[in-house]
Structures are given as C-alpha cells and as structure tokens.
mmCIF file of C-alpha atoms in Angstrom:
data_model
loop_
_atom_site.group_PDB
_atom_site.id
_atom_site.type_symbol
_atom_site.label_atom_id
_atom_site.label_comp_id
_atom_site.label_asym_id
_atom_site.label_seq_id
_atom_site.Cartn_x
_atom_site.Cartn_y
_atom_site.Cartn_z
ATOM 1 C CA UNK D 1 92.430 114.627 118.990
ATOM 2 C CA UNK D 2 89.760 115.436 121.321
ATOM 3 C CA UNK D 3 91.541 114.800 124.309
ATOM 4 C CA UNK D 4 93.756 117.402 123.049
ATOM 5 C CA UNK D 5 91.080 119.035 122.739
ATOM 6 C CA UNK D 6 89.769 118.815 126.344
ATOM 7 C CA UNK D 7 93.348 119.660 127.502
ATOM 8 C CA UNK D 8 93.297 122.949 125.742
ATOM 9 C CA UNK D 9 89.821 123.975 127.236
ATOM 10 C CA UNK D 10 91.648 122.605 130.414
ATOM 11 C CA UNK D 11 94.304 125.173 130.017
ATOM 12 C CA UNK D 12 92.473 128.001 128.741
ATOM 13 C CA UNK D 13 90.072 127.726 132.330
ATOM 14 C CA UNK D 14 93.060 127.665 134.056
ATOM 15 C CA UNK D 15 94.297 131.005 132.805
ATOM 16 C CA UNK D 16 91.075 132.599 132.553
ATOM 17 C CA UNK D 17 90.245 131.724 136.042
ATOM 18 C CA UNK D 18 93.592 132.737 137.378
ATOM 19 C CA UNK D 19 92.771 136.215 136.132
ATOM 20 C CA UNK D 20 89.503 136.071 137.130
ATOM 21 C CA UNK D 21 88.213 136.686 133.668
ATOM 22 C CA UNK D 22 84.304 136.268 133.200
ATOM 23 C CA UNK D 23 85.776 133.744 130.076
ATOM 24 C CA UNK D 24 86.417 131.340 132.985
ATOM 25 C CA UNK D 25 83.204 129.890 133.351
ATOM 26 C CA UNK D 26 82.747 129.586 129.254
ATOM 27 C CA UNK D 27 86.167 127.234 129.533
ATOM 28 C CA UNK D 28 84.940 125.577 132.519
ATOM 29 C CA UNK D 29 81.272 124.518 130.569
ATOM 30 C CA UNK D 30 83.646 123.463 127.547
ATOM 31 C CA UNK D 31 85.893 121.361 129.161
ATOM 32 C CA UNK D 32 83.031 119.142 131.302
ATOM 33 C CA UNK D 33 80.962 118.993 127.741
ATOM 34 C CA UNK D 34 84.352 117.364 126.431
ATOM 35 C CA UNK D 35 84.230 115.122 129.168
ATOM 36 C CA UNK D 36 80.368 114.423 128.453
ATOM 37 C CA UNK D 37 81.084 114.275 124.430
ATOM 38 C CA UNK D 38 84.042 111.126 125.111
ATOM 39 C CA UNK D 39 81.719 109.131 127.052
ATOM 40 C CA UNK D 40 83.698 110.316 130.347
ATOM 41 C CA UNK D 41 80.396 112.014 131.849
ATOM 42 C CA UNK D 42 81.501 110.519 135.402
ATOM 43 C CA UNK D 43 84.309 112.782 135.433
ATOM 44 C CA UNK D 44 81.885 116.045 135.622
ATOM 45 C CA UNK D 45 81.422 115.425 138.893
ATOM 46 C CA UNK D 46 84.703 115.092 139.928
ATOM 47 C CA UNK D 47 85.625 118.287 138.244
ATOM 48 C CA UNK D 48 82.875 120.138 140.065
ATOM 49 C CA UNK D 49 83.628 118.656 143.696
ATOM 50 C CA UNK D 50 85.474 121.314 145.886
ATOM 51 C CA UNK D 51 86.536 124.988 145.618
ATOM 52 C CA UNK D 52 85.699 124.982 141.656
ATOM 53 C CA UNK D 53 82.144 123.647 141.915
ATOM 54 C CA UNK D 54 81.642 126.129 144.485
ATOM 55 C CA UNK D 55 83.108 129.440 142.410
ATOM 56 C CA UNK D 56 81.565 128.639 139.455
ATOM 57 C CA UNK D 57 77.976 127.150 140.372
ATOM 58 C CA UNK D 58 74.564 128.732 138.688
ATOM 59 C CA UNK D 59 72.661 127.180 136.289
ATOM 60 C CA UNK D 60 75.110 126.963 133.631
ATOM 61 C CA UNK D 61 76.965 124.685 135.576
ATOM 62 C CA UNK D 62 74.141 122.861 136.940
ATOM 63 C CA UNK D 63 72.673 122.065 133.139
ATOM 64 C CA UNK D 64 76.284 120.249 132.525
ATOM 65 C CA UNK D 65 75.989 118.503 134.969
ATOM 66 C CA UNK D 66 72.626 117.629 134.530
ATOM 67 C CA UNK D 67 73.320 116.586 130.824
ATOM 68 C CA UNK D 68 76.352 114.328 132.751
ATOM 69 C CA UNK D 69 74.041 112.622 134.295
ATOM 70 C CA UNK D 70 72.017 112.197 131.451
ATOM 71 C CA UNK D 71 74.845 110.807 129.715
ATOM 72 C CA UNK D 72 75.997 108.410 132.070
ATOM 73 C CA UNK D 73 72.629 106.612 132.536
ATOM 74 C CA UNK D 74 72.087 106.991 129.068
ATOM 75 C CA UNK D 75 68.543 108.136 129.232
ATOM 76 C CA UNK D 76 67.067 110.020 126.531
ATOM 77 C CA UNK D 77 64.265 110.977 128.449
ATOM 78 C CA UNK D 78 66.299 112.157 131.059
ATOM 79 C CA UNK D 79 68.600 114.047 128.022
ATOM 80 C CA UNK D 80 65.366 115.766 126.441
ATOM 81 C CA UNK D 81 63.943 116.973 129.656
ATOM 82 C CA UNK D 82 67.218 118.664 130.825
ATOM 83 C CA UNK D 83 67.093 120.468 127.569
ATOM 84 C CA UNK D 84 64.022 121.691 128.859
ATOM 85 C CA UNK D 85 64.869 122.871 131.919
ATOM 86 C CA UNK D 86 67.874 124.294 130.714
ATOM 87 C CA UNK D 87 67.097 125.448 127.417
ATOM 88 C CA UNK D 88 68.785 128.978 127.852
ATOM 89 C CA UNK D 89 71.752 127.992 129.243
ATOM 90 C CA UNK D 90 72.311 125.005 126.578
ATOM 91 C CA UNK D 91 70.820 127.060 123.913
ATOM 92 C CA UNK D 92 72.113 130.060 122.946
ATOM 93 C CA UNK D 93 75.955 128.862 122.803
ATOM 94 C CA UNK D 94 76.102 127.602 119.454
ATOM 95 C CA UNK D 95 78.789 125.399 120.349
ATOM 96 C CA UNK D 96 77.071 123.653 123.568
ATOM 97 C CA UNK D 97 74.156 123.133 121.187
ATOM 98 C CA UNK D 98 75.481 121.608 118.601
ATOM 99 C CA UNK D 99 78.137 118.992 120.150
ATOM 100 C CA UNK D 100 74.463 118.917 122.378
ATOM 101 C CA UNK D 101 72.434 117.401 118.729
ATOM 102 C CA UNK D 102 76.074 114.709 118.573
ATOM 103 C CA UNK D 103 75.094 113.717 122.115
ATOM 104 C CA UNK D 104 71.271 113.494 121.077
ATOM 105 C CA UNK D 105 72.374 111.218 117.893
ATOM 106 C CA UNK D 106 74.292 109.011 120.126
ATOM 107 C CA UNK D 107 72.040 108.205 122.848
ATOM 108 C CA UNK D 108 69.287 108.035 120.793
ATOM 109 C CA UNK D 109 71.020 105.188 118.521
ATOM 110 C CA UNK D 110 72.243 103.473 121.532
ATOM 111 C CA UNK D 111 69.020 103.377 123.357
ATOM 112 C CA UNK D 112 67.171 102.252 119.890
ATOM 113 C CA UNK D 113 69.715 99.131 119.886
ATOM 114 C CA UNK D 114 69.162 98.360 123.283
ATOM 115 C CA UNK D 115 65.653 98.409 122.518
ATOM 116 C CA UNK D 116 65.590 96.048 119.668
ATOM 117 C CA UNK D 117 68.484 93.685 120.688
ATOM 118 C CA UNK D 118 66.263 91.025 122.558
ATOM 119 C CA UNK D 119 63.802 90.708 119.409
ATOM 120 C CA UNK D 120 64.225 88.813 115.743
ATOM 121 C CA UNK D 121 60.843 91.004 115.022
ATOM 122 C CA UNK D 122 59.547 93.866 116.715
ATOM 123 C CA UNK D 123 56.390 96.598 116.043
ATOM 124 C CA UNK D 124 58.264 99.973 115.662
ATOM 125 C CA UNK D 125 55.129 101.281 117.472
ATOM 126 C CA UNK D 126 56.054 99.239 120.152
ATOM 127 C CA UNK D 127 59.522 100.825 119.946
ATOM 128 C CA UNK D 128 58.021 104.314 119.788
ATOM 129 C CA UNK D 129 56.337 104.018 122.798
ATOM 130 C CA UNK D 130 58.666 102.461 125.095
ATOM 131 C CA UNK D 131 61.147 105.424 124.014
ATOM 132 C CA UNK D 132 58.272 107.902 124.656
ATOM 133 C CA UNK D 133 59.153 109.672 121.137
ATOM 134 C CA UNK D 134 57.634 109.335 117.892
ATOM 135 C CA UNK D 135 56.556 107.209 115.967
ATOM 136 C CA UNK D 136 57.785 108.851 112.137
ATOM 137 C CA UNK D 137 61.202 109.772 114.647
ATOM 138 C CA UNK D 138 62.398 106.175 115.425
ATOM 139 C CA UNK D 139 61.366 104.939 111.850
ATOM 140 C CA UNK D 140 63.520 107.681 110.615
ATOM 141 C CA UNK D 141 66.488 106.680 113.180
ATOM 142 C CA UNK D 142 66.551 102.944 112.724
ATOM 143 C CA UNK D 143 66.722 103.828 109.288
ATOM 144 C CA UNK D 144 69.802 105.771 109.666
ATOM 145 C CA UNK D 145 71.261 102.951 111.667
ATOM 146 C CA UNK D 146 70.144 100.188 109.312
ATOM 147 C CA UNK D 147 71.560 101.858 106.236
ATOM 148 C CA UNK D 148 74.930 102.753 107.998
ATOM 149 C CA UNK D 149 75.132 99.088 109.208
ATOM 150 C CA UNK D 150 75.260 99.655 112.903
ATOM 151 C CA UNK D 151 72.611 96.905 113.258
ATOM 152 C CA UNK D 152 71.246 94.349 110.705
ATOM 153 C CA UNK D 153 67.537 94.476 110.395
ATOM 154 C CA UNK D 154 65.107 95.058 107.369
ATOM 155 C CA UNK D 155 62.119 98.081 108.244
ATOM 156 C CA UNK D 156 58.601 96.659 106.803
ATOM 157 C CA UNK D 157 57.002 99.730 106.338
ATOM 158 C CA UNK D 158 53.666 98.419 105.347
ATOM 159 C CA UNK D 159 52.810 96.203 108.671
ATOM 160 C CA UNK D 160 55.341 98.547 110.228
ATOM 161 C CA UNK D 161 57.648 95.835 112.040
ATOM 162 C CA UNK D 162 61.400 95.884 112.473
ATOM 163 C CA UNK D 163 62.942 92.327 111.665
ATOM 164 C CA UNK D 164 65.990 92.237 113.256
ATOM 165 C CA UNK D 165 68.462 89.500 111.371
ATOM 166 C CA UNK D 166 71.525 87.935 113.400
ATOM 167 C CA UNK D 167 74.633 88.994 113.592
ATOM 168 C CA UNK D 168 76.232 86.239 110.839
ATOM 169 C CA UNK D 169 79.332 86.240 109.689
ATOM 170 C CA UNK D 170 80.325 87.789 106.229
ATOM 171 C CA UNK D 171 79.851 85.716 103.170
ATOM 172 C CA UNK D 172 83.747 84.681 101.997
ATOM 173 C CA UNK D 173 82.429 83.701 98.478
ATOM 174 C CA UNK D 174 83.510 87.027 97.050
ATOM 175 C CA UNK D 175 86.831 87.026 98.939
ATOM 176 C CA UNK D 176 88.249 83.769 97.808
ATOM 177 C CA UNK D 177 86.672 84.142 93.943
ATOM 178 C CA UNK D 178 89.339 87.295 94.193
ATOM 179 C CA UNK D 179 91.806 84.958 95.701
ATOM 180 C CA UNK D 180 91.438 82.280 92.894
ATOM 181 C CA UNK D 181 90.854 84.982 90.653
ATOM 182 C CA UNK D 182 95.066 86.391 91.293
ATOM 183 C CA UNK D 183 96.188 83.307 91.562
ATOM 184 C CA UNK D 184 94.987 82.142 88.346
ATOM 185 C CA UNK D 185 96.601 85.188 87.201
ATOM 186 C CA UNK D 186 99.629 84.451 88.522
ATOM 187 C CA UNK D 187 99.685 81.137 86.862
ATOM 188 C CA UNK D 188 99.207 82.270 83.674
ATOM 189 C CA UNK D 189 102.104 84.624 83.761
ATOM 190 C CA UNK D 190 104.420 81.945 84.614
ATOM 191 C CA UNK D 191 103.540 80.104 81.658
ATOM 192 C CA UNK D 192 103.330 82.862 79.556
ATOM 193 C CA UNK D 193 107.164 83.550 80.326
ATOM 194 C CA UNK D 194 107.748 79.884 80.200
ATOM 195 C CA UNK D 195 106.430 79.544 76.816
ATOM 196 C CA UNK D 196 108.536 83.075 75.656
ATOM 197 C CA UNK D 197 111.607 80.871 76.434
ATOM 198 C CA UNK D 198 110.401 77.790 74.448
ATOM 199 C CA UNK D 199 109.706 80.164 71.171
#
C-alpha cells in the first residue's frame, strides 16, 4: 500500500512539475518523506542528485534530506535537532508533521532496544542519559514497548532498573492441553456413535 502510495506522489510531481506548478515541490517533499517513512531514506539522495535537486533546492528540501539522514543512521539526536533547525519547514504541513511523530516513535523504540539489548538489568537513568532525553520519557517508552511485546523485560519502578528477560521460547503447555483437550473430544464421539449402534 504505501509503495502505491509513493508512486502516486511520484506521479503527481511529475505532472505538477511538467507544468511548472508551485504544487511541484509539495509532491516532491511527499514522495522523499515516503521514501524516509519505508525505511528507504538512502534513496533521498538519489532522488535529489542532478537537474531535480538543483530546481527544487531551499530549505524545504534540505530539511528532507536532513531528516534522511537522520533516518538512515538512526540517530535520534540527530532526528530532534533537525526538527530544530527546520522547524518551519517540517512544521506547519500537517502531513510532514505527523508521518514526522511515526518516524519519532520508530527511532526512538529502535534506539531504546539497541540500548538495552547487551544488558539482563539496566538503570533506566543510565538509559536516559546515554539517549540524552528524559528520564519520565524513556520510562514511558519502554513501557509502551514492554506492554506491546516488542521486547521482554519487567520496569522496577521503585529502584528504577529495567530487567531485561531472554528471548525464550513460548510455553507449549497450553497448546497441547488444547490438543489433548480435541482429541479427547474426538474420542468420545466415536464411542458415543458406537454405543448408539449397540442400543
């Protein structure tokens, strides 16, 4: 779908910017932030190399690409002070800023795991500061990502330490009790039927 997506924003630049429309740079920012939002932030550059980059550069431009490069080295420092720089031109298109918040989510989780991978227990204030964000912000996140079972981990909020719990594989008790379970069932309708033909 959002390849489909990125096609039609491909299409739409094309005709705007063969009429020279002022809608041609809008299409152009759309189509590398679909690049950026399916983890294709490489591709920006290509895009903008040649007579494209060139007719369309400004800031606009340069905060995609900016956010690209963000994206690729998946840096949320790098992601928060581009937003900065570029607040006005991320900003005040609602739908730049909002895919923008997606792209925020994303790194942020995948920086937190990175984080926490090499540890069985780790101090969240620890965390915090090598992330350079809050403290009450990455409690909040690994929350999220504990509860939605991205990663397996338990938050002690009292000594304020992450333990982190291996990757195991999931308990088959319940599967084969449902397995026993139907074929007891089916076990007991065959003698059911074979004692209907007795009586």
């Amino acid at each position: 779908r959002s390849s489909g997506i990125n096609a039609e924003y491909g299409e739409a630049f094309e005709g705007y910017d063969s009429i020279e429309s002022v809608h041609a740079l809008k299409g152009l920012k759309y189509m590398l932030l679909c690049k950026i939002m399916l983890g294709a932030p490489e591709e920006v550059q290509s895009l903008l190399t040649g007579k494209m980059g060139l007719k369309y550069s400004g800031r606009g431009i340069d905060a995609m690409q900016a956010i690209a490069d963000a994206g690729k080295k998946r840096d949320i420092a790098i992601f928060n002070q581009t937003i900065s720089k570029y607040e006005a031109e991320l900003q005040k298109d609602g739908v730049i800023e909002s895919h923008l918040k997606a792209l925020y989510d994303t790194l942020l989780e995948k920086n937190l795991v990175r984080i926490i991978e090499p540890y069985s227990r780790v101090q969240l204030s620890h965390v915090a500061e090598t992330i350079a964000l809050p403290y009450e912000v990455v409690e909040r996140k690994l929350s999220q990502i504990i509860l939605d079972k991205k990663f397996s981990g338990i938050l002690d909020q009292r000594s304020g330490v992450l333990i982190v719990f291996d990757a195991s594989e999931e308990d088959q008790t319940y599967t084969y009790a449902l397995e026993t379970i139907s074929h007891m069932g089916k076990v007991v309708d065959a003698l059911f039927k074979k004692a209907q033909k007795l009586s």
